[in-house]
Amino acid sequence: MKLVNFIRLKFSYLITKYEDVVIITVAVAIGVAAGLGNIVFRSLIHFLQNTLYGIESEVMLYNLQDTSNWKIVVIPALGGLAVGIITTVFKSNVHSVADVIKAISLHRTLSPVTAVLKTITSAITLGTGGSAGREGPIIMIGASLGSAVGQFFKFSHVRMSSATACGAAGGIAATFNAPMGGAMFAAEVLLGKYGVRTFSPLIVSAVTATVVSRAYFGDEITIHAPEYVLKSPLELPLYALMGVFIAFISVFFIRFYYKVSDAFKEMEIPKFLKPAIGGLFMGIIAIFCINIMGVGYGTIIEILQNKIPWYILIVFVFLKIVATSLTLGSGGSGGQLVPSLFIGASAGGFFGGVLHYLFPGFAGNPETYALVGMGAMLAAVIRAPITSILILFEITQSYHIVLPVMVTCIIANLISSRIEKDSMFTYSLSRAGFNIDHGVEKSILESIKVKNIMLTDIIAFNDNTPLVEIKKSIEKKPHAYFPVIDDNGYLTGVISLNDLKEEIFSGKNMETTLAKDFGARKNIITVSPEETLEQAMRDFGIKEVGDLPVVEMEENGMKLVGLLRRSDIIIAYNKKVVDFEPDK
């Protein structure tokens, strides 16, 4: 314990004197941890696949074609059951990228236990053939490891968020073999900012994690890109049109995924059985279309090699959406990034096939459109076009296709965000009342209505109540402002303690001075019970008052229904920060 305290004290001294150097050093340490986490995670997936299917590589497609149907159905179901039991026993939800976004935005920590549980549950889901990606889990694993480093050194809130983002950047960089894409993902999706001081640690962590991972797995290109030749300048508008097509599919994917997730939540069965049911149904679909099983790299490679007829690919689009939604929506553990690449390759290949069939003179090969479709779908689903472009370039090592990729990714992202404002990651946060674009404070205040925290047990005086009676009634009351109403309960004025003090010491007759004779009678600031606290705070800013009457507007006037205290808003805000959990 003394050694730990000594290290922390030494670290505090060093970070004060050499902040930039120390932060970069910490980023290296986090990158090493994320790289090692990726090695452990992928090795566990390989072990399970080899044990259950006799397949070590994540390019499972070729071997699965010879696997018995009963295995294809039963093994994913048993994998789902194992995940359900683990999460139930350890009372842990299947964490997602949304949790990382929430932790960073609210300056909260992630438990190191999360990294362990996420590694095990995700490896089981993917190792048993579940339709998901490994990139989502490694983001969570890396972020948890980064947060653990921050907790050890007792980082400030801002530095804790940076450490968490560094871990996520390292995780995704290591698993995709894409350091620039990993760093940009953390900046664009998790942090939402690109400052040099912010971006530098992300780059260092991502590069370090990639180096560690490459030292173990090698430096092979993840996906070999097809040869690209722009046949005609008229092709660029066709790619733009494909961006619109993919945008609609991305919106369908996001909404369908959460519909399935909601359906599983509403099932009145033990929670631990739900992932097993999802795995079972996914396995049944896989009997008819084995391509939807696992991470999906095997099918993506075949699409890019033009080995699958283009007219079949549209079926792959919807079956992969259904399979991924069943796997993850039921409670399985995995990510949506590689499924997005799979869906994008299928959608792009289909669209390119149609164009090549109709316009063979100037439309390129379907496999080229499939490659561009991968980036476009990823951009539309995660709402990060720059990240998607960089990741596509790094996993294919192909930069010749830059023009159509940029055009299609930008258009797909723009159209998708117009139709559905939330990404796959922020959808659950928005439903819980947390708007990542507004910042923490505004998001929380917008999620609470006045009626949820207003006082209803209040003292209100009739217009004709004498001052002497008012003085007796307000002793030991929990508010400092007292509404004045007429005989029908409509607001006519407001009396503050200061108003009351002035009247008492003015020498006026307390028996004959009535409530209607003093206090505020004009330009009274009121709030509605349906207003959000964010709106109410603006009302408080108009006049420096501590309480505001809550009224409902009726034909005959303002009906008093309660009182809103500024202090209660602060209490509600603090409680919401502590209690906030996204709807999973």
PDB file of C-alpha atoms in Angstrom, residues 181-378:
ATOM      1  CA  GLY A 181      -9.041   4.703 -37.740  1.00  0.00           C
ATOM      2  CA  GLY A 182      -8.891   3.779 -34.051  1.00  0.00           C
ATOM      3  CA  ALA A 183      -7.711   7.224 -33.004  1.00  0.00           C
ATOM      4  CA  MET A 184     -10.265   8.964 -35.195  1.00  0.00           C
ATOM      5  CA  PHE A 185     -13.056   6.728 -33.861  1.00  0.00           C
ATOM      6  CA  ALA A 186     -12.251   7.778 -30.300  1.00  0.00           C
ATOM      7  CA  ALA A 187     -12.106  11.456 -31.294  1.00  0.00           C
ATOM      8  CA  GLU A 188     -15.119  11.509 -33.637  1.00  0.00           C
ATOM      9  CA  VAL A 189     -17.513   9.105 -31.896  1.00  0.00           C
ATOM     10  CA  LEU A 190     -16.509   9.045 -28.228  1.00  0.00           C
ATOM     11  CA  LEU A 191     -15.051  12.479 -27.504  1.00  0.00           C
ATOM     12  CA  GLY A 192     -16.501  14.555 -30.342  1.00  0.00           C
ATOM     13  CA  LYS A 193     -13.442  16.828 -30.479  1.00  0.00           C
ATOM     14  CA  TYR A 194     -10.179  16.954 -32.417  1.00  0.00           C
ATOM     15  CA  GLY A 195      -7.795  19.261 -30.525  1.00  0.00           C
ATOM     16  CA  VAL A 196      -4.067  18.502 -30.773  1.00  0.00           C
ATOM     17  CA  ARG A 197      -3.784  17.925 -27.018  1.00  0.00           C
ATOM     18  CA  THR A 198      -6.763  15.580 -27.223  1.00  0.00           C
ATOM     19  CA  PHE A 199      -5.737  13.773 -30.385  1.00  0.00           C
ATOM     20  CA  SER A 200      -2.052  13.164 -29.588  1.00  0.00           C
ATOM     21  CA  PRO A 201      -2.592  10.633 -26.752  1.00  0.00           C
ATOM     22  CA  LEU A 202      -5.184   8.832 -28.880  1.00  0.00           C
ATOM     23  CA  ILE A 203      -2.699   8.436 -31.733  1.00  0.00           C
ATOM     24  CA  VAL A 204       0.030   7.212 -29.386  1.00  0.00           C
ATOM     25  CA  SER A 205      -2.287   4.690 -27.712  1.00  0.00           C
ATOM     26  CA  ALA A 206      -3.660   3.452 -31.049  1.00  0.00           C
ATOM     27  CA  VAL A 207      -0.218   3.038 -32.611  1.00  0.00           C
ATOM     28  CA  THR A 208       1.145   1.261 -29.526  1.00  0.00           C
ATOM     29  CA  ALA A 209      -1.799  -1.148 -29.383  1.00  0.00           C
ATOM     30  CA  THR A 210      -1.449  -1.897 -33.098  1.00  0.00           C
ATOM     31  CA  VAL A 211       2.267  -2.631 -32.737  1.00  0.00           C
ATOM     32  CA  VAL A 212       1.604  -5.018 -29.820  1.00  0.00           C
ATOM     33  CA  SER A 213      -1.167  -6.795 -31.733  1.00  0.00           C
ATOM     34  CA  ARG A 214       0.867  -7.026 -34.958  1.00  0.00           C
ATOM     35  CA  ALA A 215       3.783  -8.540 -33.043  1.00  0.00           C
ATOM     36  CA  TYR A 216       1.519 -11.476 -32.162  1.00  0.00           C
ATOM     37  CA  PHE A 217      -0.874 -11.833 -35.107  1.00  0.00           C
ATOM     38  CA  GLY A 218       1.333 -10.470 -37.891  1.00  0.00           C
ATOM     39  CA  ASP A 219       0.819  -7.558 -40.261  1.00  0.00           C
ATOM     40  CA  GLU A 220      -1.502  -9.027 -42.851  1.00  0.00           C
ATOM     41  CA  ILE A 221      -4.097  -7.048 -44.770  1.00  0.00           C
ATOM     42  CA  THR A 222      -7.504  -7.840 -43.289  1.00  0.00           C
ATOM     43  CA  ILE A 223      -9.371  -7.656 -46.597  1.00  0.00           C
ATOM     44  CA  HIS A 224      -7.818  -7.572 -50.067  1.00  0.00           C
ATOM     45  CA  ALA A 225      -9.584  -4.911 -52.131  1.00  0.00           C
ATOM     46  CA  PRO A 226     -10.682  -5.522 -55.719  1.00  0.00           C
ATOM     47  CA  GLU A 227      -8.970  -3.581 -58.465  1.00  0.00           C
ATOM     48  CA  TYR A 228     -10.648  -0.228 -59.017  1.00  0.00           C
ATOM     49  CA  VAL A 229     -10.893   1.706 -62.248  1.00  0.00           C
ATOM     50  CA  LEU A 230     -13.198   4.688 -62.719  1.00  0.00           C
ATOM     51  CA  LYS A 231     -14.792   3.800 -66.044  1.00  0.00           C
ATOM     52  CA  SER A 232     -16.467   7.144 -66.526  1.00  0.00           C
ATOM     53  CA  PRO A 233     -17.023  10.399 -64.619  1.00  0.00           C
ATOM     54  CA  LEU A 234     -20.713   9.458 -64.753  1.00  0.00           C
ATOM     55  CA  GLU A 235     -19.969   6.766 -62.174  1.00  0.00           C
ATOM     56  CA  LEU A 236     -19.587   9.279 -59.350  1.00  0.00           C
ATOM     57  CA  PRO A 237     -23.307  10.250 -59.438  1.00  0.00           C
ATOM     58  CA  LEU A 238     -24.086   6.523 -59.340  1.00  0.00           C
ATOM     59  CA  TYR A 239     -21.995   6.168 -56.189  1.00  0.00           C
ATOM     60  CA  ALA A 240     -23.837   9.159 -54.737  1.00  0.00           C
ATOM     61  CA  LEU A 241     -27.131   7.407 -55.522  1.00  0.00           C
ATOM     62  CA  MET A 242     -25.843   4.298 -53.779  1.00  0.00           C
ATOM     63  CA  GLY A 243     -25.165   6.454 -50.721  1.00  0.00           C
ATOM     64  CA  VAL A 244     -28.883   7.260 -50.558  1.00  0.00           C
ATOM     65  CA  PHE A 245     -29.773   3.562 -50.977  1.00  0.00           C
ATOM     66  CA  ILE A 246     -27.432   2.522 -48.174  1.00  0.00           C
ATOM     67  CA  ALA A 247     -28.694   5.321 -45.910  1.00  0.00           C
ATOM     68  CA  PHE A 248     -32.193   3.822 -45.968  1.00  0.00           C
ATOM     69  CA  ILE A 249     -30.827   0.357 -45.187  1.00  0.00           C
ATOM     70  CA  SER A 250     -28.787   1.753 -42.277  1.00  0.00           C
ATOM     71  CA  VAL A 251     -31.882   3.367 -40.763  1.00  0.00           C
ATOM     72  CA  PHE A 252     -33.766   0.079 -41.130  1.00  0.00           C
ATOM     73  CA  PHE A 253     -30.880  -1.734 -39.409  1.00  0.00           C
ATOM     74  CA  ILE A 254     -30.819   0.670 -36.446  1.00  0.00           C
ATOM     75  CA  ARG A 255     -34.579   0.656 -35.915  1.00  0.00           C
ATOM     76  CA  PHE A 256     -35.041  -3.069 -36.474  1.00  0.00           C
ATOM     77  CA  TYR A 257     -32.216  -3.872 -34.060  1.00  0.00           C
ATOM     78  CA  TYR A 258     -33.862  -1.889 -31.250  1.00  0.00           C
ATOM     79  CA  LYS A 259     -37.310  -3.287 -32.077  1.00  0.00           C
ATOM     80  CA  VAL A 260     -35.935  -6.793 -31.599  1.00  0.00           C
ATOM     81  CA  SER A 261     -34.142  -5.684 -28.423  1.00  0.00           C
ATOM     82  CA  ASP A 262     -37.412  -4.263 -27.048  1.00  0.00           C
ATOM     83  CA  ALA A 263     -39.277  -7.451 -27.954  1.00  0.00           C
ATOM     84  CA  PHE A 264     -36.824  -9.557 -25.960  1.00  0.00           C
ATOM     85  CA  LYS A 265     -37.070  -7.213 -22.985  1.00  0.00           C
ATOM     86  CA  GLU A 266     -40.836  -7.603 -22.941  1.00  0.00           C
ATOM     87  CA  MET A 267     -40.651 -11.424 -22.941  1.00  0.00           C
ATOM     88  CA  GLU A 268     -41.845 -12.718 -19.585  1.00  0.00           C
ATOM     89  CA  ILE A 269     -39.194 -15.413 -19.249  1.00  0.00           C
ATOM     90  CA  PRO A 270     -36.036 -15.621 -17.121  1.00  0.00           C
ATOM     91  CA  LYS A 271     -33.443 -13.154 -18.393  1.00  0.00           C
ATOM     92  CA  PHE A 272     -30.698 -15.760 -18.700  1.00  0.00           C
ATOM     93  CA  LEU A 273     -32.755 -17.713 -21.276  1.00  0.00           C
ATOM     94  CA  LYS A 274     -33.146 -14.814 -23.702  1.00  0.00           C
ATOM     95  CA  PRO A 275     -29.669 -14.979 -25.314  1.00  0.00           C
ATOM     96  CA  ALA A 276     -30.193 -18.719 -25.764  1.00  0.00           C
ATOM     97  CA  ILE A 277     -33.441 -18.083 -27.654  1.00  0.00           C
ATOM     98  CA  GLY A 278     -31.712 -15.467 -29.801  1.00  0.00           C
ATOM     99  CA  GLY A 279     -28.897 -17.912 -30.565  1.00  0.00           C
ATOM    100  CA  LEU A 280     -31.385 -20.666 -31.371  1.00  0.00           C
ATOM    101  CA  PHE A 281     -33.316 -18.584 -33.908  1.00  0.00           C
ATOM    102  CA  MET A 282     -30.081 -17.268 -35.408  1.00  0.00           C
ATOM    103  CA  GLY A 283     -28.904 -20.876 -35.839  1.00  0.00           C
ATOM    104  CA  ILE A 284     -32.138 -21.859 -37.571  1.00  0.00           C
ATOM    105  CA  ILE A 285     -31.634 -19.031 -40.082  1.00  0.00           C
ATOM    106  CA  ALA A 286     -28.019 -20.154 -40.549  1.00  0.00           C
ATOM    107  CA  ILE A 287     -29.167 -23.606 -41.692  1.00  0.00           C
ATOM    108  CA  PHE A 288     -30.594 -21.915 -44.779  1.00  0.00           C
ATOM    109  CA  CYS A 289     -27.863 -19.239 -45.075  1.00  0.00           C
ATOM    110  CA  ILE A 290     -24.618 -20.226 -43.378  1.00  0.00           C
ATOM    111  CA  ASN A 291     -23.066 -16.926 -44.443  1.00  0.00           C
ATOM    112  CA  ILE A 292     -24.730 -14.987 -41.616  1.00  0.00           C
ATOM    113  CA  MET A 293     -22.860 -16.881 -38.879  1.00  0.00           C
ATOM    114  CA  GLY A 294     -19.882 -15.510 -37.020  1.00  0.00           C
ATOM    115  CA  VAL A 295     -17.961 -12.315 -37.659  1.00  0.00           C
ATOM    116  CA  GLY A 296     -18.573 -12.590 -41.404  1.00  0.00           C
ATOM    117  CA  TYR A 297     -15.150 -11.873 -42.905  1.00  0.00           C
ATOM    118  CA  GLY A 298     -15.365 -15.005 -45.066  1.00  0.00           C
ATOM    119  CA  THR A 299     -18.504 -13.810 -46.823  1.00  0.00           C
ATOM    120  CA  ILE A 300     -17.153 -10.256 -47.190  1.00  0.00           C
ATOM    121  CA  ILE A 301     -14.055 -11.657 -48.914  1.00  0.00           C
ATOM    122  CA  GLU A 302     -16.200 -13.752 -51.274  1.00  0.00           C
ATOM    123  CA  ILE A 303     -18.351 -10.729 -52.153  1.00  0.00           C
ATOM    124  CA  LEU A 304     -15.255  -8.667 -52.931  1.00  0.00           C
ATOM    125  CA  GLN A 305     -13.951 -11.521 -55.108  1.00  0.00           C
ATOM    126  CA  ASN A 306     -17.268 -11.600 -57.001  1.00  0.00           C
ATOM    127  CA  LYS A 307     -17.872 -15.234 -56.022  1.00  0.00           C
ATOM    128  CA  ILE A 308     -21.498 -14.666 -54.985  1.00  0.00           C
ATOM    129  CA  PRO A 309     -24.148 -13.693 -57.599  1.00  0.00           C
ATOM    130  CA  TRP A 310     -25.150 -10.061 -57.089  1.00  0.00           C
ATOM    131  CA  TYR A 311     -28.903 -10.795 -57.076  1.00  0.00           C
ATOM    132  CA  ILE A 312     -28.499 -12.997 -53.981  1.00  0.00           C
ATOM    133  CA  LEU A 313     -26.762 -10.281 -51.986  1.00  0.00           C
ATOM    134  CA  ILE A 314     -29.962  -8.367 -51.193  1.00  0.00           C
ATOM    135  CA  VAL A 315     -31.103 -11.472 -49.279  1.00  0.00           C
ATOM    136  CA  PHE A 316     -27.847 -11.414 -47.315  1.00  0.00           C
ATOM    137  CA  VAL A 317     -28.545  -7.785 -46.340  1.00  0.00           C
ATOM    138  CA  PHE A 318     -31.781  -8.538 -44.535  1.00  0.00           C
ATOM    139  CA  LEU A 319     -30.792 -11.942 -43.160  1.00  0.00           C
ATOM    140  CA  LYS A 320     -27.653 -10.437 -41.596  1.00  0.00           C
ATOM    141  CA  ILE A 321     -29.718  -7.628 -40.057  1.00  0.00           C
ATOM    142  CA  VAL A 322     -32.120 -10.187 -38.582  1.00  0.00           C
ATOM    143  CA  ALA A 323     -29.315 -12.504 -37.395  1.00  0.00           C
ATOM    144  CA  THR A 324     -27.338  -9.705 -35.744  1.00  0.00           C
ATOM    145  CA  SER A 325     -30.460  -8.298 -34.103  1.00  0.00           C
ATOM    146  CA  LEU A 326     -31.347 -11.732 -32.721  1.00  0.00           C
ATOM    147  CA  THR A 327     -27.819 -12.344 -31.423  1.00  0.00           C
ATOM    148  CA  LEU A 328     -27.275  -8.975 -29.768  1.00  0.00           C
ATOM    149  CA  GLY A 329     -30.855  -7.842 -29.145  1.00  0.00           C
ATOM    150  CA  SER A 330     -31.517 -10.970 -27.086  1.00  0.00           C
ATOM    151  CA  GLY A 331     -28.579 -10.232 -24.775  1.00  0.00           C
ATOM    152  CA  GLY A 332     -25.627 -11.734 -26.624  1.00  0.00           C
ATOM    153  CA  SER A 333     -22.320  -9.898 -26.413  1.00  0.00           C
ATOM    154  CA  GLY A 334     -20.658  -8.456 -29.490  1.00  0.00           C
ATOM    155  CA  GLY A 335     -20.422  -5.445 -31.743  1.00  0.00           C
ATOM    156  CA  GLN A 336     -22.233  -3.988 -34.733  1.00  0.00           C
ATOM    157  CA  LEU A 337     -19.256  -2.657 -36.699  1.00  0.00           C
ATOM    158  CA  VAL A 338     -18.315  -5.745 -38.727  1.00  0.00           C
ATOM    159  CA  PRO A 339     -21.988  -6.672 -39.292  1.00  0.00           C
ATOM    160  CA  SER A 340     -22.302  -3.148 -40.709  1.00  0.00           C
ATOM    161  CA  LEU A 341     -19.388  -3.866 -43.052  1.00  0.00           C
ATOM    162  CA  PHE A 342     -21.037  -7.171 -44.063  1.00  0.00           C
ATOM    163  CA  ILE A 343     -24.382  -5.487 -44.718  1.00  0.00           C
ATOM    164  CA  GLY A 344     -22.665  -2.664 -46.603  1.00  0.00           C
ATOM    165  CA  ALA A 345     -20.708  -5.085 -48.796  1.00  0.00           C
ATOM    166  CA  SER A 346     -23.891  -7.007 -49.599  1.00  0.00           C
ATOM    167  CA  ALA A 347     -25.950  -3.870 -50.271  1.00  0.00           C
ATOM    168  CA  GLY A 348     -23.177  -2.301 -52.351  1.00  0.00           C
ATOM    169  CA  GLY A 349     -22.592  -5.505 -54.305  1.00  0.00           C
ATOM    170  CA  PHE A 350     -26.301  -5.782 -55.080  1.00  0.00           C
ATOM    171  CA  PHE A 351     -26.571  -2.134 -56.107  1.00  0.00           C
ATOM    172  CA  GLY A 352     -23.450  -2.410 -58.255  1.00  0.00           C
ATOM    173  CA  GLY A 353     -24.767  -5.581 -59.847  1.00  0.00           C
ATOM    174  CA  VAL A 354     -27.998  -3.840 -60.840  1.00  0.00           C
ATOM    175  CA  LEU A 355     -26.060  -0.903 -62.313  1.00  0.00           C
ATOM    176  CA  HIS A 356     -23.624  -3.152 -64.162  1.00  0.00           C
ATOM    177  CA  TYR A 357     -26.542  -5.097 -65.624  1.00  0.00           C
ATOM    178  CA  LEU A 358     -28.392  -1.946 -66.723  1.00  0.00           C
ATOM    179  CA  PHE A 359     -25.388   0.215 -67.734  1.00  0.00           C
ATOM    180  CA  PRO A 360     -22.466  -2.102 -68.585  1.00  0.00           C
ATOM    181  CA  GLY A 361     -20.822   0.655 -70.586  1.00  0.00           C
ATOM    182  CA  PHE A 362     -19.892   2.925 -67.700  1.00  0.00           C
ATOM    183  CA  ALA A 363     -20.816   1.134 -64.456  1.00  0.00           C
ATOM    184  CA  GLY A 364     -17.911  -0.650 -62.763  1.00  0.00           C
ATOM    185  CA  ASN A 365     -17.862  -4.185 -61.395  1.00  0.00           C
ATOM    186  CA  PRO A 366     -20.207  -5.091 -58.493  1.00  0.00           C
ATOM    187  CA  GLU A 367     -17.282  -5.908 -56.186  1.00  0.00           C
ATOM    188  CA  THR A 368     -16.043  -2.324 -56.388  1.00  0.00           C
ATOM    189  CA  TYR A 369     -19.444  -1.050 -55.297  1.00  0.00           C
ATOM    190  CA  ALA A 370     -19.389  -3.651 -52.507  1.00  0.00           C
ATOM    191  CA  LEU A 371     -16.122  -2.217 -51.179  1.00  0.00           C
ATOM    192  CA  VAL A 372     -17.464   1.336 -51.237  1.00  0.00           C
ATOM    193  CA  GLY A 373     -20.714   0.120 -49.664  1.00  0.00           C
ATOM    194  CA  MET A 374     -18.791  -1.195 -46.654  1.00  0.00           C
ATOM    195  CA  GLY A 375     -17.513   2.256 -45.782  1.00  0.00           C
ATOM    196  CA  ALA A 376     -20.842   3.931 -46.520  1.00  0.00           C
ATOM    197  CA  MET A 377     -22.818   1.571 -44.281  1.00  0.00           C
ATOM    198  CA  LEU A 378     -20.349   1.966 -41.428  1.00  0.00           C
TER     199      LEU A 378
END
